[in-house]
Structure formats: C-alpha cells, structure tokens
Amino acid sequence: MADRKALELISGQPDFLQFNDLACETAGGKVIFATDEWFAPARNLLKQEPPEFIASAFTEYGKWMDGWETRRKRRPGHDWCIIQLGVPGIIHGLDVDTSFFTGNYSPFVSVQAASLGEAPTLALEGDRIGKAASESQFQAVAMLHSELWEELIPVTELKPGYYDTCHNYFSTTYPSRVTHLRLNMYPDGGIARLRVYGVGQKDWSCVTTKDEVDLVALVNGGVCLGYSDAHYGHPRNMIGLGRSANMGDGWETARRLDRPKILEVDVNGILQVPGYEWAVLRLGHPGVISQIEIDTNHFKGNFPDSCKIEACLLTPEEEREYISGRWSSDPGKKWRVILPPQKLKAHHRHFYSGDLLALSGPVSHMRLVIAPDGGVSRLRLWGLQPLVHCPCTPGWKPLMTAIICSNWHNA
C-alpha cells in the first residue's frame, strides 16, 4: 500500500498544536471567575469550534462577539479570569486567539498557572453578558491568591484579530502539573479563544494492576504524536470524552486521489486500494491491551472501509527518534499488528477482543491505519498496566517506572 508521510505543520505553526487542548469545554474545562463580561462571556474562550463573526448581530449591551470581551475600563486595575482545566496536565504551549477582535482586542496579556489540590467551589452560571464580578465573588476568588501563581507567559503584546495575525502562539517549558490558569488582559478588551495544548497527567499510583482502563484516553494522558492527514478533523479528537457530538468531533481525512477508478474487494469484502491514512498515539501508560473500540459515530457516508491497528513498546529515546523521522520508517522493526484488517460499518461502535487481537505483551504506542480514507469519531484501548522486573531495585515495579530506566532493555 502506498504510504503518505506525516504532514508538516503550516509554516509558522509550533509543533505543540498537535497536543490536546486541556482547557476545551468538551474536555470539561470551565471559567470559574471573570472580573467583567459586559460584551461577551468568558466561557466563550473555551469553545471547541473556531470563532465566528456575524456583522449584524448585536445585544442590548453592544456588538455580539464570539469570545470574551470586557467593557472599556474606567477604573483602576485590569481584567482577568480563572480557568479550571478539564484535564490537569503538563502544558507545552498556548494559543491566545484574537480572531475578529480588530479594534477591541486586548493589547497585552499574561498567563499564570497553579496546581490546586482541591478544586475551588467558584462557578459562573447563567447568562453573563452585561455582568461583572460581585463583591462576594471577588472575596471568594481572593482565597486562591491567584496573583501569586507561577508565571507561564509574562506580560506580552498581542496582535489584532485579522486572519494573518490572530494566532498568538506561546511555547512553555513549565515542568509541573497544572490544574488552573489565570488569564490576565491589560487593561481590558477582547480575546476570542484560549487553547491550552498539553498532555494530561493521571495519578497512576491510584490504579492497580487489576484495574482495566482506557489507556489512550485524553483524561489518562493519551496524546497524538503524528498523522498523515487531518483535513477535516484532528486525530486527537478520537480520544476525547464520551461519544462524539458530530463529525467535527472526530478524525477525518480528505478523500485520497489514488483510489482506483473502479473499486474491487477481496474475499472478506475489504476494498483493494493502494493507499491509506494513519495516526500515531502514545498511551497514557504502557499496558496490555484487552479490548479495542473503534467508533464511526456520525460518519455515515464517509466512514473508512477498513482499519488495522499496529502497536509497539518504545523508550523515550526511541520515541524521539521516530518523531524526528516523522514516523515514516521503522528502523528498529518495532511495530507489530495487534488488530488485523477489519471491515468497518457506518455510524457504528466496533468492539474487538479475544482471539481477534494478536497480543504478545505490553505496548506504549499505537498506530491506527484506515483505508482508503474517511472518519473515525472515537478510539478506545482498554487494558491493564503490567508489573515488570527491573534490576535497578529489588522486586517488581510498574512498567512506566521501569521503561525509563537505562537498564530496562537488559532486564
């Protein structure tokens, strides 16, 4: 089959954009405090869909905007909000999107971060347009001492929300797990979206070796590391919460142009095509797969004809080697098929387990291959985290601990 190499990100776009948006509303993210929401509520920051502009849309408070916009400040201070991440984790980068805020965008921004052991009881409910934080809300949020949180992004000038300047990208090397962010606007204005790209971090010490979990789930630390095509939807959508809301909440490729003019099938009813598409994901924790779910929910006229799944066990060093090669080669011959080609159905949940799976030990990475193209809404890999022997310390330990040991391959 003709392979397609991993797509390069559009020029000027950072690599962290393929990670998960830990603050998105579909991942459970929410705004729990905002100083002011006069023109547009802060919850818009976390919408999954791109911002839109409707020229004729107005509210009784002014122009309707698809983002967070505060009134023109006429008192001391600046505007800010507190965001509770839907999935706590390690943040690799942010996109402060000012789309359509051209004469009303916030001139400067900064972002602070914290890891709170207990979630605050703060909440914003109902229609927030035309409102500002009450005195009691200010008193409640003061208990968080958010002005003292660690700085992720220092005070930085933003660009206006025109097509070619609206995405303000910021890389970060903050090493600690984050649960909450404080987004500061200086002094006021509007921001369309805040995307917080990173990898979820689960406390695996609370999971026993007998607990079966979805090892690739967003909430468990799964992440997409590469793909061949994402024309209509990114592969990271497949590991999101629940079932997909629509086709946009899944992975969908463009139609391949190398499809035969006349299609034929083999004895199993699988189309014989020269090309395919693929996506590589790293599991949140290495494990032994016991059941696979592939859901084509909402993909009725554009589901893949067939799929297969390959998997391997990689050390961090090996992963970096594959990433540098854009997953286009297999120098160590690591990949093995754990689910042979399977015919898929439209708008259907497919489950595979038992004799259908060719399993031979724990895996840390998987590659979903679809032929010839199409869309998958959700991917679930249910399994167990194993214990292995590592010579560095006596006894058995979780695989995640052993795999980073320099002596692991000699164990």
Short mmCIF file of C-alpha atoms in Angstrom, two decimals:
data_model
loop_
_atom_site.label_atom_id
_atom_site.label_comp_id
_atom_site.label_asym_id
_atom_site.label_seq_id
_atom_site.Cartn_x
_atom_site.Cartn_y
_atom_site.Cartn_z
CA MET A 1 0.00 0.00 0.00
CA ALA A 2 1.26 3.49 -0.80
CA ASP A 3 2.10 5.36 2.39
CA ARG A 4 1.66 9.06 2.95
CA LYS A 5 4.30 10.78 5.04
CA ALA A 6 3.35 12.84 8.06
CA LEU A 7 2.07 16.28 7.15
CA GLU A 8 4.26 19.21 8.07
CA LEU A 9 2.58 21.88 10.17
CA ILE A 10 1.76 25.07 8.29
CA SER A 11 4.76 27.37 8.25
CA GLY A 12 4.98 29.37 11.45
CA GLN A 13 2.90 26.93 13.48
CA PRO A 14 4.54 25.29 16.50
CA ASP A 15 4.68 21.52 16.97
CA PHE A 16 2.67 21.67 20.21
CA LEU A 17 -0.52 22.28 18.23
CA GLN A 18 -0.98 18.52 17.77
CA PHE A 19 -1.30 18.00 21.53
CA ASN A 20 -4.61 18.03 23.41
CA ASP A 21 -6.48 21.19 24.37
CA LEU A 22 -6.66 20.63 28.11
CA ALA A 23 -8.97 23.62 28.69
CA CYS A 24 -11.56 22.97 25.98
CA GLU A 25 -15.17 22.83 27.15
CA THR A 26 -15.54 19.39 25.57
CA ALA A 27 -12.75 18.17 27.88
CA GLY A 28 -14.53 19.63 30.91
CA GLY A 29 -12.75 22.98 31.04
CA LYS A 30 -14.64 25.90 32.53
CA VAL A 31 -14.24 29.53 33.53
CA ILE A 32 -14.92 29.85 37.27
CA PHE A 33 -14.32 33.59 37.67
CA ALA A 34 -14.14 36.69 35.48
CA THR A 35 -13.85 40.32 36.51
CA ASP A 36 -16.12 41.57 33.73
CA GLU A 37 -18.19 40.07 30.90
CA TRP A 38 -20.03 43.11 29.59
CA PHE A 39 -19.92 42.46 25.84
CA ALA A 40 -19.24 38.71 25.73
CA PRO A 41 -18.88 35.99 28.39
CA ALA A 42 -15.53 34.45 29.29
CA ARG A 43 -16.87 30.91 28.78
CA ASN A 44 -16.60 31.54 25.02
CA LEU A 45 -12.82 31.27 25.40
CA LEU A 46 -13.11 27.51 25.77
CA LYS A 47 -15.45 26.68 22.88
CA GLN A 48 -14.25 23.86 20.66
CA GLU A 49 -15.36 25.39 17.37
CA PRO A 50 -13.40 28.23 15.74
CA PRO A 51 -14.63 31.79 16.38
CA GLU A 52 -17.17 33.30 14.01
CA PHE A 53 -18.23 36.83 13.17
CA ILE A 54 -21.78 37.91 12.43
CA ALA A 55 -21.81 41.52 11.26
CA SER A 56 -25.49 42.10 12.02
CA ALA A 57 -25.51 40.53 15.50
CA PHE A 58 -25.98 42.90 18.43
CA THR A 59 -27.20 42.55 22.02
CA GLU A 60 -28.67 45.23 24.28
CA TYR A 61 -25.12 45.74 25.62
CA GLY A 62 -23.42 46.22 22.26
CA LYS A 63 -21.85 44.23 19.43
CA TRP A 64 -22.14 40.46 19.81
CA MET A 65 -18.70 38.87 19.77
CA ASP A 66 -17.69 35.21 19.81
CA GLY A 67 -15.13 35.42 22.59
CA TRP A 68 -14.57 37.16 25.93
CA GLU A 69 -14.90 40.94 25.81
CA THR A 70 -14.98 43.35 28.73
CA ARG A 71 -16.19 46.92 28.84
CA ARG A 72 -13.80 49.83 28.33
CA LYS A 73 -12.29 50.10 31.78
CA ARG A 74 -12.81 53.42 33.58
CA ARG A 75 -11.45 52.43 36.99
CA PRO A 76 -8.07 51.24 38.38
CA GLY A 77 -6.88 47.68 37.65
CA HIS A 78 -7.16 45.28 34.74
CA ASP A 79 -9.43 42.40 33.72
CA TRP A 80 -8.67 38.74 34.37
CA CYS A 81 -10.34 35.36 34.67
CA ILE A 82 -9.69 31.98 36.26
CA ILE A 83 -9.90 28.81 34.14
CA GLN A 84 -10.19 25.30 35.55
CA LEU A 85 -8.64 22.83 33.14
CA GLY A 86 -10.85 19.95 32.12
CA VAL A 87 -7.81 17.66 32.18
CA PRO A 88 -4.95 18.57 34.52
CA GLY A 89 -1.57 18.01 32.94
CA ILE A 90 1.70 19.33 31.56
CA ILE A 91 1.28 22.38 29.32
CA HIS A 92 3.53 22.66 26.26
CA GLY A 93 2.04 25.73 24.61
CA LEU A 94 -0.87 28.15 24.32
CA ASP A 95 -2.71 29.94 21.55
CA VAL A 96 -4.27 33.25 22.53
CA ASP A 97 -6.60 33.73 19.57
CA THR A 98 -7.86 37.27 18.90
CA SER A 99 -9.92 36.37 15.81
CA PHE A 100 -12.29 39.21 14.74
CA PHE A 101 -11.18 41.41 17.65
CA THR A 102 -9.51 44.03 15.47
CA GLY A 103 -10.26 47.37 17.14
CA ASN A 104 -11.19 45.90 20.50
CA TYR A 105 -8.59 43.20 21.26
CA SER A 106 -6.62 43.21 24.48
CA PRO A 107 -3.28 44.97 23.84
CA PHE A 108 -1.33 42.84 26.32
CA VAL A 109 -1.77 39.51 28.06
CA SER A 110 -0.11 37.29 30.66
CA VAL A 111 -0.90 33.80 31.94
CA GLN A 112 -0.27 32.30 35.38
CA ALA A 113 -0.63 28.67 36.48
CA ALA A 114 -1.26 26.65 39.64
CA SER A 115 -1.83 23.08 40.73
CA LEU A 116 -4.58 23.12 43.33
CA GLY A 117 -5.08 20.02 45.43
CA GLU A 118 -8.75 20.79 45.97
CA ALA A 119 -10.93 22.32 43.29
CA PRO A 120 -12.41 25.72 44.23
CA THR A 121 -16.16 25.95 44.68
CA LEU A 122 -16.33 29.01 42.44
CA ALA A 123 -18.71 28.87 39.48
CA LEU A 124 -20.23 31.18 36.88
CA GLU A 125 -23.77 30.31 35.88
CA GLY A 126 -26.45 31.64 33.58
CA ASP A 127 -26.24 34.41 31.01
CA ARG A 128 -23.19 36.51 31.89
CA ILE A 129 -23.45 39.19 29.18
CA GLY A 130 -23.68 42.64 30.75
CA LYS A 131 -22.39 41.44 34.10
CA ALA A 132 -19.28 41.87 36.24
CA ALA A 133 -17.97 40.02 39.28
CA SER A 134 -19.76 40.82 42.51
CA GLU A 135 -18.07 41.79 45.74
CA SER A 136 -18.73 38.32 47.17
CA GLN A 137 -17.17 36.70 44.08
CA PHE A 138 -14.07 38.87 44.45
CA GLN A 139 -13.82 37.86 48.10
CA ALA A 140 -14.15 34.17 47.24
CA VAL A 141 -11.56 34.23 44.46
CA ALA A 142 -9.14 36.15 46.69
CA MET A 143 -8.77 32.96 48.73
CA LEU A 144 -6.91 31.41 45.78
CA HIS A 145 -4.18 34.10 45.88
CA SER A 146 -4.00 33.77 42.11
CA GLU A 147 -1.89 36.92 41.78
CA LEU A 148 0.96 34.83 43.27
CA TRP A 149 0.64 31.87 40.88
CA GLU A 150 3.59 30.84 38.71
CA GLU A 151 4.05 32.83 35.51
CA LEU A 152 3.66 30.84 32.31
CA ILE A 153 3.63 33.81 29.96
CA PRO A 154 4.97 37.22 31.05
CA VAL A 155 3.17 40.40 30.05
CA THR A 156 3.32 40.23 26.25
CA GLU A 157 1.88 42.32 23.45
CA LEU A 158 -0.88 40.70 21.40
CA LYS A 159 -1.57 41.02 17.69
CA PRO A 160 -5.01 42.02 16.34
CA GLY A 161 -7.59 39.52 15.19
CA TYR A 162 -7.05 39.64 11.44
CA TYR A 163 -6.70 36.36 9.55
CA ASP A 164 -2.91 36.51 9.31
CA THR A 165 -2.21 37.82 12.83
CA CYS A 166 -4.91 36.41 15.11
CA HIS A 167 -3.00 33.40 16.49
CA ASN A 168 -0.61 34.41 19.24
CA TYR A 169 1.43 31.28 19.99
CA PHE A 170 3.41 30.80 23.18
CA SER A 171 5.64 27.82 23.99
CA THR A 172 6.24 26.93 27.62
CA THR A 173 8.62 24.61 29.43
CA TYR A 174 6.83 24.72 32.78
CA PRO A 175 7.53 21.22 34.17
CA SER A 176 4.77 20.85 36.75
CA ARG A 177 1.20 19.56 36.52
CA VAL A 178 -1.32 22.38 36.13
CA THR A 179 -4.98 22.40 37.19
CA HIS A 180 -5.88 26.11 36.91
CA LEU A 181 -4.86 29.14 34.87
CA ARG A 182 -5.24 32.87 35.41
CA LEU A 183 -5.58 34.78 32.13
CA ASN A 184 -4.78 38.49 32.52
CA MET A 185 -5.81 41.15 29.99
CA TYR A 186 -4.09 44.53 30.18
CA PRO A 187 -6.06 46.60 30.72
CA ASP A 188 -9.25 45.35 29.03
CA GLY A 189 -10.63 44.29 25.65
CA GLY A 190 -11.37 41.01 23.92
CA ILE A 191 -9.91 37.57 23.22
CA ALA A 192 -11.72 35.00 21.07
CA ARG A 193 -10.25 31.69 22.25
CA LEU A 194 -7.64 30.31 24.63
CA ARG A 195 -6.20 26.96 23.58
CA VAL A 196 -4.08 25.20 26.19
CA TYR A 197 -2.07 22.47 24.45
CA GLY A 198 -0.52 19.74 26.55
CA VAL A 199 -0.66 16.18 27.81
CA GLY A 200 -2.96 15.01 30.59
CA GLN A 201 -1.27 13.66 33.68
CA LYS A 202 -3.05 10.96 35.64
CA ASP A 203 -2.01 9.70 39.06
CA TRP A 204 -1.33 6.09 38.10
CA SER A 205 -0.37 5.17 41.64
CA CYS A 206 -4.09 5.02 42.34
CA VAL A 207 -4.62 2.44 39.58
CA THR A 208 -3.91 -1.18 40.46
CA THR A 209 -2.62 -3.77 38.02
CA LYS A 210 -6.11 -5.32 38.11
CA ASP A 211 -7.93 -2.14 37.05
CA GLU A 212 -8.90 -2.12 33.36
CA VAL A 213 -8.72 1.44 31.97
CA ASP A 214 -8.78 3.18 28.61
CA LEU A 215 -5.03 3.58 28.24
CA VAL A 216 -5.18 6.03 25.32
CA ALA A 217 -7.90 8.35 26.68
CA LEU A 218 -7.26 12.08 26.85
CA VAL A 219 -8.02 12.09 30.57
CA ASN A 220 -5.50 9.30 31.14
CA GLY A 221 -2.64 11.02 29.34
CA GLY A 222 -3.04 9.72 25.78
CA VAL A 223 -1.72 12.04 23.07
CA CYS A 224 -1.39 12.13 19.28
CA LEU A 225 2.22 12.27 18.08
CA GLY A 226 1.81 12.18 14.32
CA TYR A 227 -0.58 11.61 11.44
CA SER A 228 -0.75 11.50 7.66
CA ASP A 229 -3.78 13.73 7.07
CA ALA A 230 -6.25 15.72 9.17
CA HIS A 231 -8.09 17.72 6.53
CA TYR A 232 -11.45 17.84 8.33
CA GLY A 233 -10.63 16.80 11.91
CA HIS A 234 -7.56 16.12 14.07
CA PRO A 235 -6.81 12.57 15.32
CA ARG A 236 -6.62 13.86 18.91
CA ASN A 237 -10.41 14.17 18.80
CA MET A 238 -10.67 10.36 18.85
CA ILE A 239 -9.51 10.17 22.48
CA GLY A 240 -11.91 12.80 23.79
CA LEU A 241 -14.57 12.40 26.45
CA GLY A 242 -17.75 10.43 25.79
CA ARG A 243 -19.09 9.82 22.30
CA SER A 244 -18.58 12.46 19.63
CA ALA A 245 -21.03 15.32 19.30
CA ASN A 246 -20.80 15.42 15.48
CA MET A 247 -18.42 14.68 12.61
CA GLY A 248 -16.28 17.65 13.55
CA ASP A 249 -15.54 15.96 16.88
CA GLY A 250 -13.53 13.14 15.30
CA TRP A 251 -10.63 12.39 12.96
CA GLU A 252 -11.47 12.82 9.29
CA THR A 253 -9.14 12.85 6.30
CA ALA A 254 -9.52 14.15 2.78
CA ARG A 255 -10.50 11.72 0.04
CA ARG A 256 -7.40 10.06 -1.35
CA LEU A 257 -6.75 10.83 -5.00
CA ASP A 258 -5.06 7.47 -5.68
CA ARG A 259 -8.29 5.47 -5.35
CA PRO A 260 -8.87 3.12 -8.30
CA LYS A 261 -11.41 4.31 -10.84
CA ILE A 262 -13.31 1.04 -10.40
CA LEU A 263 -13.27 -0.36 -6.86
CA GLU A 264 -12.91 -4.06 -6.11
CA VAL A 265 -12.98 -6.11 -2.90
CA ASP A 266 -11.21 -9.20 -1.61
CA VAL A 267 -12.86 -12.38 -0.30
CA ASN A 268 -13.52 -10.62 3.03
CA GLY A 269 -15.29 -7.72 1.37
CA ILE A 270 -12.43 -5.28 2.04
CA LEU A 271 -11.68 -2.74 -0.67
CA GLN A 272 -8.39 -3.29 -2.51
CA VAL A 273 -6.82 0.17 -2.59
CA PRO A 274 -3.18 1.29 -2.87
CA GLY A 275 -3.27 4.00 -0.22
CA TYR A 276 -4.20 4.52 3.40
CA GLU A 277 -4.09 7.10 6.21
CA TRP A 278 -2.64 6.73 9.69
CA ALA A 279 -2.38 8.32 13.13
CA VAL A 280 0.13 7.50 15.88
CA LEU A 281 -0.82 7.93 19.53
CA ARG A 282 1.12 7.40 22.74
CA LEU A 283 -0.75 5.70 25.54
CA GLY A 284 -1.07 7.49 28.85
CA HIS A 285 0.55 4.44 30.41
CA PRO A 286 2.10 1.35 28.80
CA GLY A 287 -0.16 -1.65 29.17
CA VAL A 288 -1.52 -4.93 27.90
CA ILE A 289 -4.50 -4.33 25.59
CA SER A 290 -7.56 -6.49 26.22
CA GLN A 291 -10.26 -4.73 24.18
CA ILE A 292 -10.39 -2.18 21.36
CA GLU A 293 -13.30 0.05 20.37
CA ILE A 294 -13.47 1.92 17.06
CA ASP A 295 -16.50 4.18 16.80
CA THR A 296 -17.62 5.67 13.48
CA ASN A 297 -20.46 7.61 15.12
CA HIS A 298 -21.85 10.30 12.73
CA PHE A 299 -19.67 9.09 9.85
CA LYS A 300 -22.39 7.68 7.62
CA GLY A 301 -21.26 8.46 4.09
CA ASN A 302 -17.60 8.97 4.87
CA PHE A 303 -16.51 6.16 7.21
CA PRO A 304 -13.33 4.19 6.37
CA ASP A 305 -13.81 0.93 4.51
CA SER A 306 -11.41 -0.90 6.82
CA CYS A 307 -8.85 -0.42 9.56
CA LYS A 308 -6.00 -2.16 11.31
CA ILE A 309 -4.01 -1.34 14.44
CA GLU A 310 -0.28 -1.67 14.99
CA ALA A 311 1.49 -1.21 18.31
CA CYS A 312 4.96 -1.19 19.86
CA LEU A 313 6.81 -0.56 23.11
CA LEU A 314 9.19 2.41 22.92
CA THR A 315 11.55 4.09 25.33
CA PRO A 316 11.53 7.92 25.39
CA GLU A 317 14.74 7.92 23.33
CA GLU A 318 13.22 5.65 20.70
CA GLU A 319 10.11 7.81 20.58
CA ARG A 320 12.22 10.89 19.86
CA GLU A 321 13.94 9.02 17.02
CA TYR A 322 10.61 8.11 15.43
CA ILE A 323 9.28 11.66 15.83
CA SER A 324 12.40 13.11 14.19
CA GLY A 325 11.75 10.77 11.28
CA ARG A 326 8.08 11.77 11.16
CA TRP A 327 7.11 8.11 11.75
CA SER A 328 7.98 7.41 8.10
CA SER A 329 10.31 4.49 8.84
CA ASP A 330 10.67 1.66 11.34
CA PRO A 331 14.43 1.39 11.98
CA GLY A 332 14.08 -0.98 14.93
CA LYS A 333 11.30 -3.06 13.37
CA LYS A 334 9.25 -2.34 16.47
CA TRP A 335 5.73 -2.18 15.06
CA ARG A 336 3.55 -5.27 15.09
CA VAL A 337 -0.07 -5.77 14.06
CA ILE A 338 -2.36 -6.31 17.05
CA LEU A 339 -5.62 -5.97 15.11
CA PRO A 340 -5.54 -7.32 11.53
CA PRO A 341 -7.59 -5.54 8.83
CA GLN A 342 -11.27 -5.29 9.76
CA LYS A 343 -14.23 -4.21 7.64
CA LEU A 344 -15.94 -1.18 9.17
CA LYS A 345 -19.57 -0.01 9.19
CA ALA A 346 -21.15 3.42 9.07
CA HIS A 347 -22.20 5.15 12.30
CA HIS A 348 -21.33 2.11 14.40
CA ARG A 349 -19.38 1.08 17.51
CA HIS A 350 -16.99 -1.76 16.68
CA PHE A 351 -15.55 -3.87 19.53
CA TYR A 352 -12.62 -6.24 19.20
CA SER A 353 -11.25 -8.58 21.87
CA GLY A 354 -10.15 -12.15 22.50
CA ASP A 355 -8.86 -14.15 19.54
CA LEU A 356 -9.23 -11.17 17.19
CA LEU A 357 -6.31 -9.45 18.93
CA ALA A 358 -2.74 -10.60 18.30
CA LEU A 359 -1.24 -9.68 21.66
CA SER A 360 2.24 -10.50 22.93
CA GLY A 361 2.96 -8.19 25.83
CA PRO A 362 2.68 -4.55 26.84
CA VAL A 363 2.69 -1.63 24.39
CA SER A 364 3.26 2.10 24.77
CA HIS A 365 2.35 3.41 21.29
CA MET A 366 -0.27 2.51 18.71
CA ARG A 367 -0.94 3.34 15.08
CA LEU A 368 -4.45 3.33 13.65
CA VAL A 369 -4.42 2.70 9.91
CA ILE A 370 -7.58 3.34 7.88
CA ALA A 371 -8.15 2.52 4.22
CA PRO A 372 -8.58 4.25 1.98
CA ASP A 373 -9.64 7.35 3.95
CA GLY A 374 -12.60 8.70 5.97
CA GLY A 375 -13.52 9.43 9.56
CA VAL A 376 -13.36 7.82 13.00
CA SER A 377 -15.04 9.53 15.92
CA ARG A 378 -13.60 7.64 18.91
CA LEU A 379 -10.83 5.16 19.66
CA ARG A 380 -10.64 3.26 22.97
CA LEU A 381 -7.88 0.88 24.07
CA TRP A 382 -8.90 -0.93 27.23
CA GLY A 383 -6.16 -2.71 29.13
CA LEU A 384 -4.09 -3.24 32.26
CA GLN A 385 -0.84 -1.72 33.43
CA PRO A 386 1.63 -4.57 33.97
CA LEU A 387 4.37 -5.13 36.52
CA VAL A 388 7.86 -5.94 35.26
CA HIS A 389 11.16 -6.79 36.89
CA CYS A 390 13.82 -4.08 36.80
CA PRO A 391 17.38 -4.71 38.03
CA CYS A 392 17.85 -1.23 39.46
CA THR A 393 15.80 -2.03 42.55
CA PRO A 394 14.65 -5.33 44.03
CA GLY A 395 11.24 -6.74 43.20
CA TRP A 396 8.64 -5.78 40.61
CA LYS A 397 7.57 -2.29 39.63
CA PRO A 398 5.03 -0.63 37.29
CA LEU A 399 6.15 -0.63 33.66
CA MET A 400 6.06 3.18 33.45
CA THR A 401 8.79 3.32 36.09
CA ALA A 402 10.91 0.60 34.54
CA ILE A 403 10.69 1.78 30.94
CA ILE A 404 12.66 4.96 31.64
CA CYS A 405 15.44 3.02 33.36
CA SER A 406 18.63 2.82 31.27
CA ASN A 407 18.92 -0.85 32.16
CA TRP A 408 15.36 -1.72 31.17
CA HIS A 409 16.20 -3.47 27.91
CA ASN A 410 18.63 -5.74 29.73
CA ALA A 411 16.07 -6.74 32.38
#
